[in-house]
Amino acid sequence: MATLTDEINRRRTFAIISHPDAGKTTLTEKLLLFGGAIHVAGAVKSNKIKKTATSDWMEIEKQRGISVATSVMGFNYGDYKINILDTPGHQDFAEDTYRTLTAVDSVIIVVDVAKGVEQQTRKLMEVCRMRNTPVIIFVNKLDREGRDPFEILDELEAELKISVRPLSWPINIGAKFKGVYNIYEHSLDLFTPSKTQVTERVEIDSVDDPRIDEAVGEKDAAKLREDLELIEGVYPPLDVDRYLEGKVAPVFFGSALNTFGVKELLDCFVKIAPSPRPVTAEERSVSPDENTFSGFVFKIHANMDPNHRSCIAFVKVCSGKFERNANYKHMRSGKMMRFAAPTAFMAQKKSIVDEAYPGDIVGIPDTGNFKIGDTLTEGENLHYKGLPSFSPEMFKYIENTDPMKAKQLEKGIQQLMDEGVAQLFTNQFNGRKIIGTVGQLQFEVIQYRLLHEYGATVRWEPISLYKACWIESDDQAALEAFKKRKHQFMATDREGRDVFLADSNYVLQMAQADFPKIRFHFTSEF
Ligand code: GDP
C-alpha cells in the first residue's frame, strides 16, 4: 500500500499563468490530453470573461460557472498525480489568481513568442518571486512569426527578473519553423502542424549527428549548432536546486495549438517540479509528511443558483491525510466541523472523495462558515499565512438604495468580502463604505450578486483615489499626528487596521516627505 510519503512524492500541484491570449487554455487542454483526462481537443473551455460581456449578466454568470468547473483539474500521468489549478484569465480578477498562487508548489508561465513578456505576466511573476515559487517558461506559438529566441530569453531575464536556461531550442520560426532540438534529452523533434498527432522524433547521438542535416537541411543544421554552442557558452547547465529555489527558470519552446513541445515540457516538469513542500504557518513550518491533517482555504466560489446561497470552499491539503467525515477544527471560529460531502476534481469530473493528500484540493460545500485564508487542523493551533492584500486600483463608495434591505446588504457585503471578491474600507471620518477592486468588472459583479443573492440594491458613487496605504510607525505620537492631519482620508480595513487613502501620487509623495516617521505600505502585511 502506498504510504503518505509515496502519495506526497507523486503529486505535482501547479498553476499555468499567462497574459490573456498567450495560450494558457490551449496548453492546459493539451496537458489534459496527455494525461488521458480528456479525449478530444476543444473540451476545455476558456474561463476568460470577455470584455464584451460586461453588461451581459447571464453571460458573466455562465462564464463564472465555467470557471468553477475548471477550477481544479486532477489527472494521473504515469506514476504522477497532477493537479492543475486554473486561474481567471481576466485581469479584473487578478486577486483571485494571486490567491491561487498561494496553493501551488510551482507554476508554468506561457509567453507568446511574438508579444514577449506582457503586463499581466510581469505582475504574476512578482507574486511568484515573493514566494520563491519555482517557474518553468513555455514560449508558445512558434508556428507564427515571432521574435528571435535569444532576444526572448534576454527579455524574460530582464522583465521577469529571473535567470533562464533554455532546455529546448527552435529551428526557425513561423512559416519556416522546422522543429525543436531537445537540449534536455538530446533529441530532435520535427514539426508537423497537427492538433493531436504525436510528434515525429529523430533519434540522434549528438548535435554533430548528420541525421540532423538530413532532417532539417544543412543550413539550418549549421545555424542550430551555432546557436547551441552559444547557449552552452552563455547559460550554465540547469541547476535543479536553483530552479526549486525560484532562482532560475527552465525555458521550452513549442506550439500548444499544434501539441508541439508539450509532451517534452510535461515530461521534464514531472521530473523536476517540486512535490508538496513545507508550508509556513504563523506558529511554525509544517511538513507535508506530518501525520495529522492540516490545510487552508484559498478560494471560495459562490453557487450560481441564487436559491441556494451556498458556496464551495477550496481547501489545499498541506499535511497528513484529509478524510471524509473526520472531525476537524476550524481555527478562526474554534469550532469542530465534519464534512460529509467533500469533492475532488479528477479527469474533469467532480465527485465525492473519502480521502485526499497533501497537494490535493478538496471542495467543501459551505454556507458561509469559511473565509479566505481559514485554516483547518485536527486540533493543533495553526494559522497558515495567506497572501497579503494589495492596494486596490479602483475605488467607489457603495450606497444602499433600499433602506428596508440594510441588513441584507450588510450580510451580502460581508460574505462577498469573505470570498475575496473585493476589499472594503470604512472611512473613519464619515463612516462611508468604500469598495476597492482591481477592475471595473468587479463592481458590476458585486452589484449583480448583491441584488440576486441578497436582494439588496446599491449605487456606486465616484471617489477619486490613487492608492490605499497601510500605515504604521514606531512613534505613536507621529502616527496620531498624521491621522489627525489626514483625518478625512483615514479609513479602516476589515481587520481594523489603519489605511491612508491617498487621492493622488503627488499627495502620497508629500505625505511621505512631511511624515518621515510613518511607513507607508502597499500591501496589508509588512
Ligand atoms: P489564454 O487566453 O492564454 O487561455 O489563450 P488561449 O489558449 O485561449 O489561446 C488564445 C488564442 O491563441 C487562441 O485563438 C488559440 O487558438 C491561439 N493559440 C494558442 N496556442 C497557439 C499556437 O501554438 N499557435 C497559434 N498559431 N495559435 C495558438
XYZ file of C-alpha atoms and ligand atoms in Angstrom:
554
model
C 0.000 0.000 0.000
C 1.182 3.468 -0.825
C 2.409 5.369 2.200
C 1.750 9.018 2.919
C 5.265 9.813 1.669
C 4.621 7.941 -1.601
C 1.428 9.891 -2.123
C 3.190 13.177 -1.448
C 6.141 12.409 -3.696
C 3.980 11.641 -6.690
C 1.976 14.838 -6.515
C 2.587 17.920 -8.638
C 0.303 20.843 -7.909
C 0.764 23.851 -10.116
C -0.881 26.698 -12.000
C -0.431 27.859 -15.551
C -0.254 31.619 -15.751
C -0.047 33.997 -18.661
C -1.238 37.229 -20.098
C -4.624 36.657 -21.775
C -4.321 35.048 -25.214
C -0.795 33.696 -24.798
C -2.203 30.153 -24.876
C -2.905 29.090 -21.283
C -6.215 27.377 -22.080
C -4.761 25.615 -25.099
C -1.760 24.363 -23.156
C -3.958 23.200 -20.261
C -6.074 21.239 -22.668
C -3.083 19.593 -24.283
C -1.713 18.583 -20.890
C -5.075 17.013 -20.076
C -4.982 15.146 -23.369
C -1.623 13.655 -22.459
C -2.963 12.720 -19.079
C -5.916 10.945 -20.689
C -8.237 13.201 -18.707
C -9.953 14.303 -21.916
C -10.010 12.664 -25.287
C -10.729 15.397 -27.744
C -9.283 18.830 -28.210
C -11.770 21.598 -27.546
C -13.085 20.023 -24.360
C -11.626 22.674 -22.098
C -13.485 25.928 -22.187
C -11.650 29.120 -21.696
C -12.741 30.733 -18.458
C -11.965 34.099 -19.888
C -14.563 36.654 -19.018
C -14.678 38.667 -22.141
C -14.811 42.413 -22.085
C -17.845 42.465 -24.313
C -19.732 40.623 -21.614
C -19.553 43.390 -19.042
C -23.189 44.312 -19.422
C -24.465 40.834 -20.099
C -25.092 39.384 -16.673
C -26.207 35.972 -17.722
C -23.074 35.716 -19.742
C -20.908 36.553 -16.751
C -22.752 34.027 -14.645
C -22.294 31.420 -17.302
C -18.646 32.176 -17.513
C -18.280 32.064 -13.757
C -19.859 28.635 -13.981
C -17.232 27.547 -16.422
C -14.546 28.775 -14.158
C -15.819 26.729 -11.214
C -15.975 23.647 -13.392
C -12.390 24.101 -14.446
C -11.065 25.387 -11.137
C -9.027 22.308 -10.387
C -8.081 19.648 -12.862
C -6.575 16.480 -11.468
C -5.252 13.600 -13.524
C -2.712 10.817 -13.434
C 0.273 10.863 -15.725
C 2.459 7.792 -15.397
C 3.094 7.440 -11.693
C 2.335 11.074 -11.053
C -0.813 12.694 -9.775
C -1.082 16.116 -11.337
C -3.298 18.925 -10.068
C -3.625 21.963 -12.292
C -5.210 24.936 -10.575
C -6.936 27.197 -13.023
C -6.753 30.943 -12.740
C -9.138 33.508 -14.199
C -7.952 34.948 -17.456
C -9.465 38.364 -16.992
C -7.182 40.835 -15.285
C -10.051 42.327 -13.289
C -9.903 39.100 -11.294
C -6.161 39.192 -10.754
C -6.569 38.921 -6.964
C -8.120 35.503 -7.490
C -5.051 34.435 -9.383
C -2.722 35.792 -6.702
C -4.533 33.741 -4.094
C -4.473 30.612 -6.199
C -0.713 31.017 -6.341
C -0.631 30.508 -2.563
C -1.910 26.966 -3.106
C 0.520 25.746 -5.765
C 4.001 24.337 -5.475
C 5.175 25.599 -8.848
C 3.973 27.383 -11.982
C 4.302 27.210 -15.726
C 4.349 30.592 -17.424
C 3.175 30.796 -21.024
C 4.647 33.558 -23.160
C 3.644 34.430 -26.720
C 6.775 34.397 -28.914
C 5.606 37.453 -30.832
C 4.480 39.517 -27.853
C 7.118 38.520 -25.340
C 6.579 39.413 -21.687
C 3.280 41.234 -21.212
C 1.929 43.248 -18.321
C -0.100 40.540 -16.614
C 2.809 38.092 -16.769
C 5.056 40.618 -15.084
C 2.598 41.150 -12.221
C 2.035 37.450 -11.659
C 5.754 36.842 -11.655
C 6.113 39.385 -8.848
C 3.829 37.237 -6.721
C 5.841 34.121 -7.607
C 9.003 35.937 -6.622
C 7.548 36.937 -3.240
C 7.019 33.264 -2.512
C 10.083 31.843 -4.322
C 7.782 29.697 -6.431
C 9.686 27.601 -8.988
C 8.738 28.515 -12.565
C 9.109 26.855 -15.940
C 8.534 29.028 -19.006
C 6.855 27.811 -22.195
C 7.405 30.092 -25.184
C 4.364 29.471 -27.348
C 3.165 29.955 -30.932
C 6.441 29.129 -32.664
C 4.363 28.294 -35.734
C 3.702 32.011 -36.068
C 6.125 34.747 -36.934
C 7.719 35.989 -33.780
C 10.833 37.345 -32.223
C 14.356 35.981 -32.184
C 14.604 33.361 -29.399
C 17.781 34.883 -27.934
C 16.003 38.207 -27.747
C 13.090 36.489 -25.959
C 15.477 34.933 -23.423
C 17.027 38.335 -22.693
C 13.608 39.851 -22.281
C 12.474 37.070 -19.935
C 15.500 37.671 -17.728
C 15.166 41.434 -17.731
C 11.397 41.662 -17.345
C 10.737 38.714 -15.063
C 13.907 39.261 -13.037
C 14.911 35.614 -13.070
C 17.776 33.714 -14.684
C 16.721 31.460 -17.540
C 18.056 28.241 -19.018
C 16.731 27.002 -22.382
C 16.045 23.258 -22.374
C 14.820 23.151 -25.933
C 15.679 25.260 -28.942
C 13.655 26.123 -32.039
C 14.853 25.628 -35.592
C 13.486 28.718 -37.301
C 10.165 30.240 -36.521
C 6.856 30.982 -38.237
C 6.400 29.596 -41.752
C 9.933 28.213 -41.721
C 9.586 26.567 -38.296
C 11.017 23.069 -38.560
C 11.069 21.769 -35.028
C 12.877 21.927 -31.726
C 16.101 20.439 -30.549
C 15.503 18.994 -27.112
C 18.564 20.025 -25.119
C 17.279 18.238 -22.042
C 17.020 14.823 -23.709
C 19.272 15.354 -26.718
C 16.736 14.573 -29.359
C 15.257 16.313 -32.352
C 11.528 16.776 -32.753
C 10.253 17.661 -36.183
C 7.307 19.955 -36.508
C 4.227 18.894 -38.398
C 1.232 21.155 -37.973
C -1.374 18.981 -36.301
C -3.852 19.182 -33.492
C -3.421 15.758 -31.991
C -0.670 13.983 -33.815
C 2.266 12.717 -31.870
C 5.475 14.464 -32.745
C 7.917 12.851 -35.120
C 11.167 12.322 -33.296
C 14.539 11.838 -34.943
C 16.906 9.784 -32.841
C 20.330 11.361 -32.753
C 23.558 10.749 -30.890
C 24.788 14.303 -30.516
C 24.494 17.737 -32.079
C 27.051 16.633 -34.665
C 24.911 13.749 -35.867
C 24.491 14.030 -39.680
C 20.870 12.887 -39.258
C 20.139 16.445 -38.163
C 21.341 17.726 -41.511
C 19.208 15.143 -43.283
C 16.154 16.118 -41.305
C 16.313 19.919 -41.456
C 18.860 20.681 -44.182
C 22.494 21.682 -43.873
C 21.935 25.383 -43.500
C 19.502 25.136 -40.622
C 21.571 22.395 -39.018
C 24.623 24.653 -39.078
C 22.659 27.513 -37.555
C 21.334 25.166 -34.855
C 24.853 24.050 -33.924
C 25.989 27.641 -33.780
C 23.037 28.588 -31.543
C 23.593 25.618 -29.245
C 27.250 26.463 -28.875
C 26.316 29.983 -27.912
C 23.740 28.686 -25.413
C 26.241 26.357 -23.776
C 28.684 29.255 -23.543
C 26.228 31.715 -22.047
C 23.887 29.646 -19.868
C 25.227 27.300 -17.213
C 23.658 23.810 -17.166
C 20.334 23.668 -15.366
C 20.844 23.519 -11.629
C 17.641 21.877 -10.360
C 18.184 23.171 -6.833
C 18.310 26.739 -8.097
C 15.142 26.084 -10.062
C 13.491 24.809 -6.870
C 14.576 27.972 -5.071
C 12.920 30.050 -7.780
C 16.251 31.451 -8.967
C 16.398 30.024 -12.473
C 13.619 29.138 -14.911
C 13.977 26.378 -17.497
C 12.589 27.513 -20.871
C 10.848 25.364 -23.509
C 9.745 26.386 -26.990
C 6.746 24.975 -28.813
C 3.266 25.400 -30.145
C 0.447 24.456 -27.817
C -2.142 24.585 -30.579
C -0.176 22.013 -32.550
C 0.564 19.899 -29.468
C 4.179 20.527 -30.242
C 6.756 20.677 -27.487
C 4.060 19.999 -24.898
C 4.964 16.422 -24.036
C 8.615 17.391 -23.622
C 7.532 20.138 -21.270
C 5.339 17.761 -19.289
C 7.984 15.030 -19.061
C 10.573 17.454 -17.755
C 8.020 19.081 -15.479
C 7.051 15.891 -13.633
C 10.716 15.075 -13.125
C 11.951 18.386 -11.767
C 8.901 20.205 -10.409
C 8.529 20.016 -6.635
C 6.117 17.749 -4.843
C 4.236 19.475 -1.988
C 6.658 21.406 0.159
C 6.562 22.506 3.779
C 4.161 25.371 4.339
C 4.771 28.185 6.797
C 2.126 28.788 9.404
C 2.325 31.666 11.858
C 3.332 29.215 14.563
C 5.809 27.031 12.685
C 6.709 25.404 9.396
C 4.518 22.396 8.640
C 5.894 19.475 6.687
C 3.514 17.625 4.325
C 4.520 14.239 5.721
C 3.338 15.025 9.237
C 0.712 12.535 10.334
C -2.015 14.973 11.220
C -4.108 16.727 8.625
C -3.960 20.479 8.089
C -4.980 22.709 5.219
C -6.240 26.168 4.313
C -8.953 27.781 2.221
C -7.501 29.659 -0.743
C -10.605 30.203 -2.786
C -14.337 30.420 -2.265
C -16.709 30.055 -5.127
C -20.313 31.083 -4.767
C -23.092 28.928 -6.039
C -24.602 30.302 -9.183
C -28.075 29.278 -8.169
C -29.489 32.235 -6.236
C -31.980 29.952 -4.444
C -29.206 28.130 -2.694
C -26.889 30.572 -1.118
C -24.148 28.035 -0.740
C -20.644 28.023 -1.993
C -17.649 25.788 -2.355
C -14.606 26.445 -0.237
C -11.450 25.150 -1.869
C -9.086 23.673 0.685
C -5.483 22.902 -0.097
C -4.268 19.921 1.910
C -0.912 20.871 3.450
C -0.119 17.916 5.697
C -1.365 14.473 6.638
C -4.408 12.798 5.167
C -7.759 14.515 4.777
C -10.666 12.172 5.478
C -14.362 12.475 4.830
C -16.467 12.681 7.997
C -13.461 13.189 10.254
C -13.604 15.965 12.843
C -11.533 18.990 12.006
C -11.022 22.212 13.846
C -11.884 25.435 12.087
C -9.251 27.698 13.602
C -10.949 31.056 13.212
C -14.172 30.032 14.965
C -12.620 27.332 17.149
C -15.477 25.020 16.129
C -15.113 21.358 15.247
C -16.538 20.523 11.832
C -17.249 17.386 9.828
C -17.519 17.256 6.095
C -19.859 14.655 4.701
C -19.564 15.533 1.046
C -16.117 16.845 0.190
C -15.394 16.744 -3.521
C -12.313 16.295 -5.603
C -11.754 17.038 -9.223
C -10.425 14.189 -11.320
C -10.395 13.972 -15.068
C -12.815 16.885 -15.297
C -15.334 15.233 -13.048
C -16.290 16.409 -9.625
C -17.012 13.570 -7.257
C -17.191 12.888 -3.548
C -13.898 11.740 -2.098
C -13.092 9.754 1.004
C -9.533 10.969 1.350
C -7.048 13.438 -0.044
C -3.325 14.002 0.349
C -1.000 16.991 0.534
C -1.047 18.824 -2.780
C -4.666 17.861 -3.399
C -7.517 20.325 -3.385
C -10.830 19.403 -1.793
C -14.014 21.306 -2.420
C -16.170 21.688 0.661
C -19.796 22.751 0.316
C -20.311 25.662 2.662
C -22.987 28.084 3.725
C -20.906 30.998 4.897
C -18.637 29.479 7.550
C -15.474 29.917 5.584
C -13.373 32.888 4.762
C -10.338 33.005 2.527
C -7.234 32.089 4.496
C -9.037 29.949 7.095
C -7.057 27.033 8.476
C -8.379 23.554 9.294
C -6.473 21.111 11.513
C -7.028 18.018 13.603
C -6.847 20.215 16.676
C -3.453 21.887 16.775
C -3.458 25.667 16.768
C -2.070 26.599 13.389
C -2.729 29.582 11.186
C -1.495 29.412 7.624
C -0.350 32.683 6.213
C -2.207 33.698 3.112
C -1.224 36.358 0.725
C -1.350 39.961 1.841
C -3.982 42.216 0.322
C -2.611 44.531 -2.304
C -3.751 48.099 -2.644
C -6.755 48.112 -4.981
C -6.567 50.123 -8.187
C -10.141 51.400 -8.275
C -12.361 52.753 -5.528
C -16.045 53.584 -5.195
C -18.423 54.472 -2.407
C -21.090 51.847 -2.046
C -24.519 53.313 -1.229
C -27.625 51.486 -0.158
C -30.625 52.474 -2.272
C -33.217 50.478 -0.329
C -33.247 51.277 3.399
C -35.536 48.271 4.024
C -32.713 45.991 2.941
C -29.893 47.378 5.072
C -29.394 44.073 6.905
C -29.273 42.024 3.712
C -26.808 44.452 2.250
C -24.595 44.259 5.301
C -24.593 40.478 5.136
C -24.021 40.425 1.380
C -21.056 42.780 1.561
C -19.580 40.768 4.394
C -19.859 37.488 2.535
C -18.587 38.825 -0.753
C -15.576 40.266 1.062
C -15.038 36.912 2.821
C -14.953 35.359 -0.613
C -12.301 37.880 -1.538
C -14.294 39.480 -4.340
C -13.005 42.938 -3.373
C -11.756 44.930 -0.390
C -13.813 47.010 1.983
C -12.608 50.164 3.721
C -14.623 52.282 6.104
C -13.885 55.965 6.150
C -13.058 56.957 9.742
C -14.317 60.500 9.203
C -17.792 59.956 7.779
C -18.314 56.197 8.192
C -18.983 55.685 4.493
C -18.076 52.350 2.987
C -15.601 52.227 0.152
C -15.076 49.204 -2.068
C -11.688 48.761 -3.701
C -11.117 46.489 -6.693
C -8.542 45.847 -9.356
C -11.021 46.329 -12.189
C -14.374 47.743 -13.219
C -15.869 44.316 -13.801
C -15.734 43.502 -10.104
C -18.039 46.439 -9.270
C -20.535 45.085 -11.739
C -20.299 41.572 -10.367
C -20.761 42.855 -6.789
C -23.804 44.917 -7.683
C -25.342 41.992 -9.559
C -24.664 39.453 -6.863
C -25.914 41.712 -4.065
C -29.179 42.017 -5.926
C -29.577 38.401 -6.988
C -28.258 36.644 -3.931
C -29.196 39.085 -1.167
C -31.977 41.195 -2.661
C -30.018 44.354 -1.919
C -29.776 47.214 -4.355
C -26.802 49.520 -4.359
C -25.497 52.519 -6.211
C -21.860 53.361 -6.774
C -20.605 56.862 -6.136
C -17.347 58.051 -7.527
C -14.422 58.716 -5.300
C -11.148 59.710 -6.778
C -8.383 57.807 -5.045
C -4.956 56.753 -6.131
C -3.908 54.137 -3.590
C -4.720 52.618 -0.244
C -1.657 52.539 2.026
C -1.445 50.613 5.232
C 0.437 52.854 7.657
C 2.499 52.211 10.750
C 5.126 53.917 12.860
C 7.284 53.200 15.880
C 6.371 56.634 17.105
C 2.795 56.608 18.385
C 2.639 60.399 18.616
C 3.724 60.775 14.995
C 1.064 58.277 13.964
C -1.622 60.187 15.840
C -0.446 63.473 14.358
C -0.616 62.023 10.879
C -4.084 60.590 11.421
C -5.290 63.884 12.771
C -3.921 65.845 9.855
C -5.307 63.411 7.288
C -8.485 62.539 9.159
C -10.686 62.897 6.103
C -8.590 60.358 4.259
C -8.188 57.793 7.007
C -10.034 54.521 6.717
C -10.128 51.178 8.458
C -9.827 47.844 6.677
C -11.812 44.767 7.689
C -9.206 43.773 10.242
C -9.382 47.217 11.819
C -6.013 48.366 10.527
C -5.342 51.982 9.666
C -5.337 52.759 5.982
C -4.476 56.069 4.383
C -6.394 56.743 1.183
C -4.159 58.882 -0.975
C -6.033 60.736 -3.679
C -3.011 61.240 -5.900
C 0.550 60.181 -6.292
C 1.570 63.740 -5.505
C -0.342 63.762 -2.224
C 1.232 60.474 -1.299
C 4.727 61.737 -2.008
C 4.078 64.890 0.000
C 2.777 62.824 2.898
C 5.871 60.634 2.762
C 8.090 63.713 2.770
C 6.172 65.500 5.551
C 5.902 62.476 7.809
C 9.233 60.668 7.674
C 8.402 58.639 10.774
C 5.437 56.974 9.083
C 5.917 53.901 6.965
C 3.532 53.521 4.017
C 2.821 50.022 2.718
C 1.046 48.988 -0.448
C 0.268 45.527 0.848
C -1.513 44.646 4.068
C 1.352 42.578 5.508
C 4.682 44.021 6.418
P -5.334 32.108 -22.993
O -6.067 33.402 -23.006
O -3.927 32.304 -22.511
O -6.036 30.998 -22.296
O -5.144 31.695 -24.538
P -5.873 30.598 -25.402
O -5.347 29.249 -25.093
O -7.343 30.810 -25.371
O -5.294 30.971 -26.843
C -5.519 32.244 -27.418
C -5.528 32.110 -28.940
O -4.235 31.703 -29.404
C -6.494 31.034 -29.431
O -7.104 31.503 -30.602
C -5.594 29.857 -29.693
O -6.116 29.005 -30.702
C -4.320 30.527 -30.165
N -3.118 29.697 -29.937
C -2.767 29.035 -28.804
N -1.603 28.372 -28.982
C -1.215 28.614 -30.242
C -0.098 28.213 -31.030
O 0.774 27.455 -30.606
N -0.041 28.690 -32.311
C -1.000 29.509 -32.826
N -0.857 29.921 -34.076
N -2.054 29.918 -32.122
C -2.177 29.474 -30.851
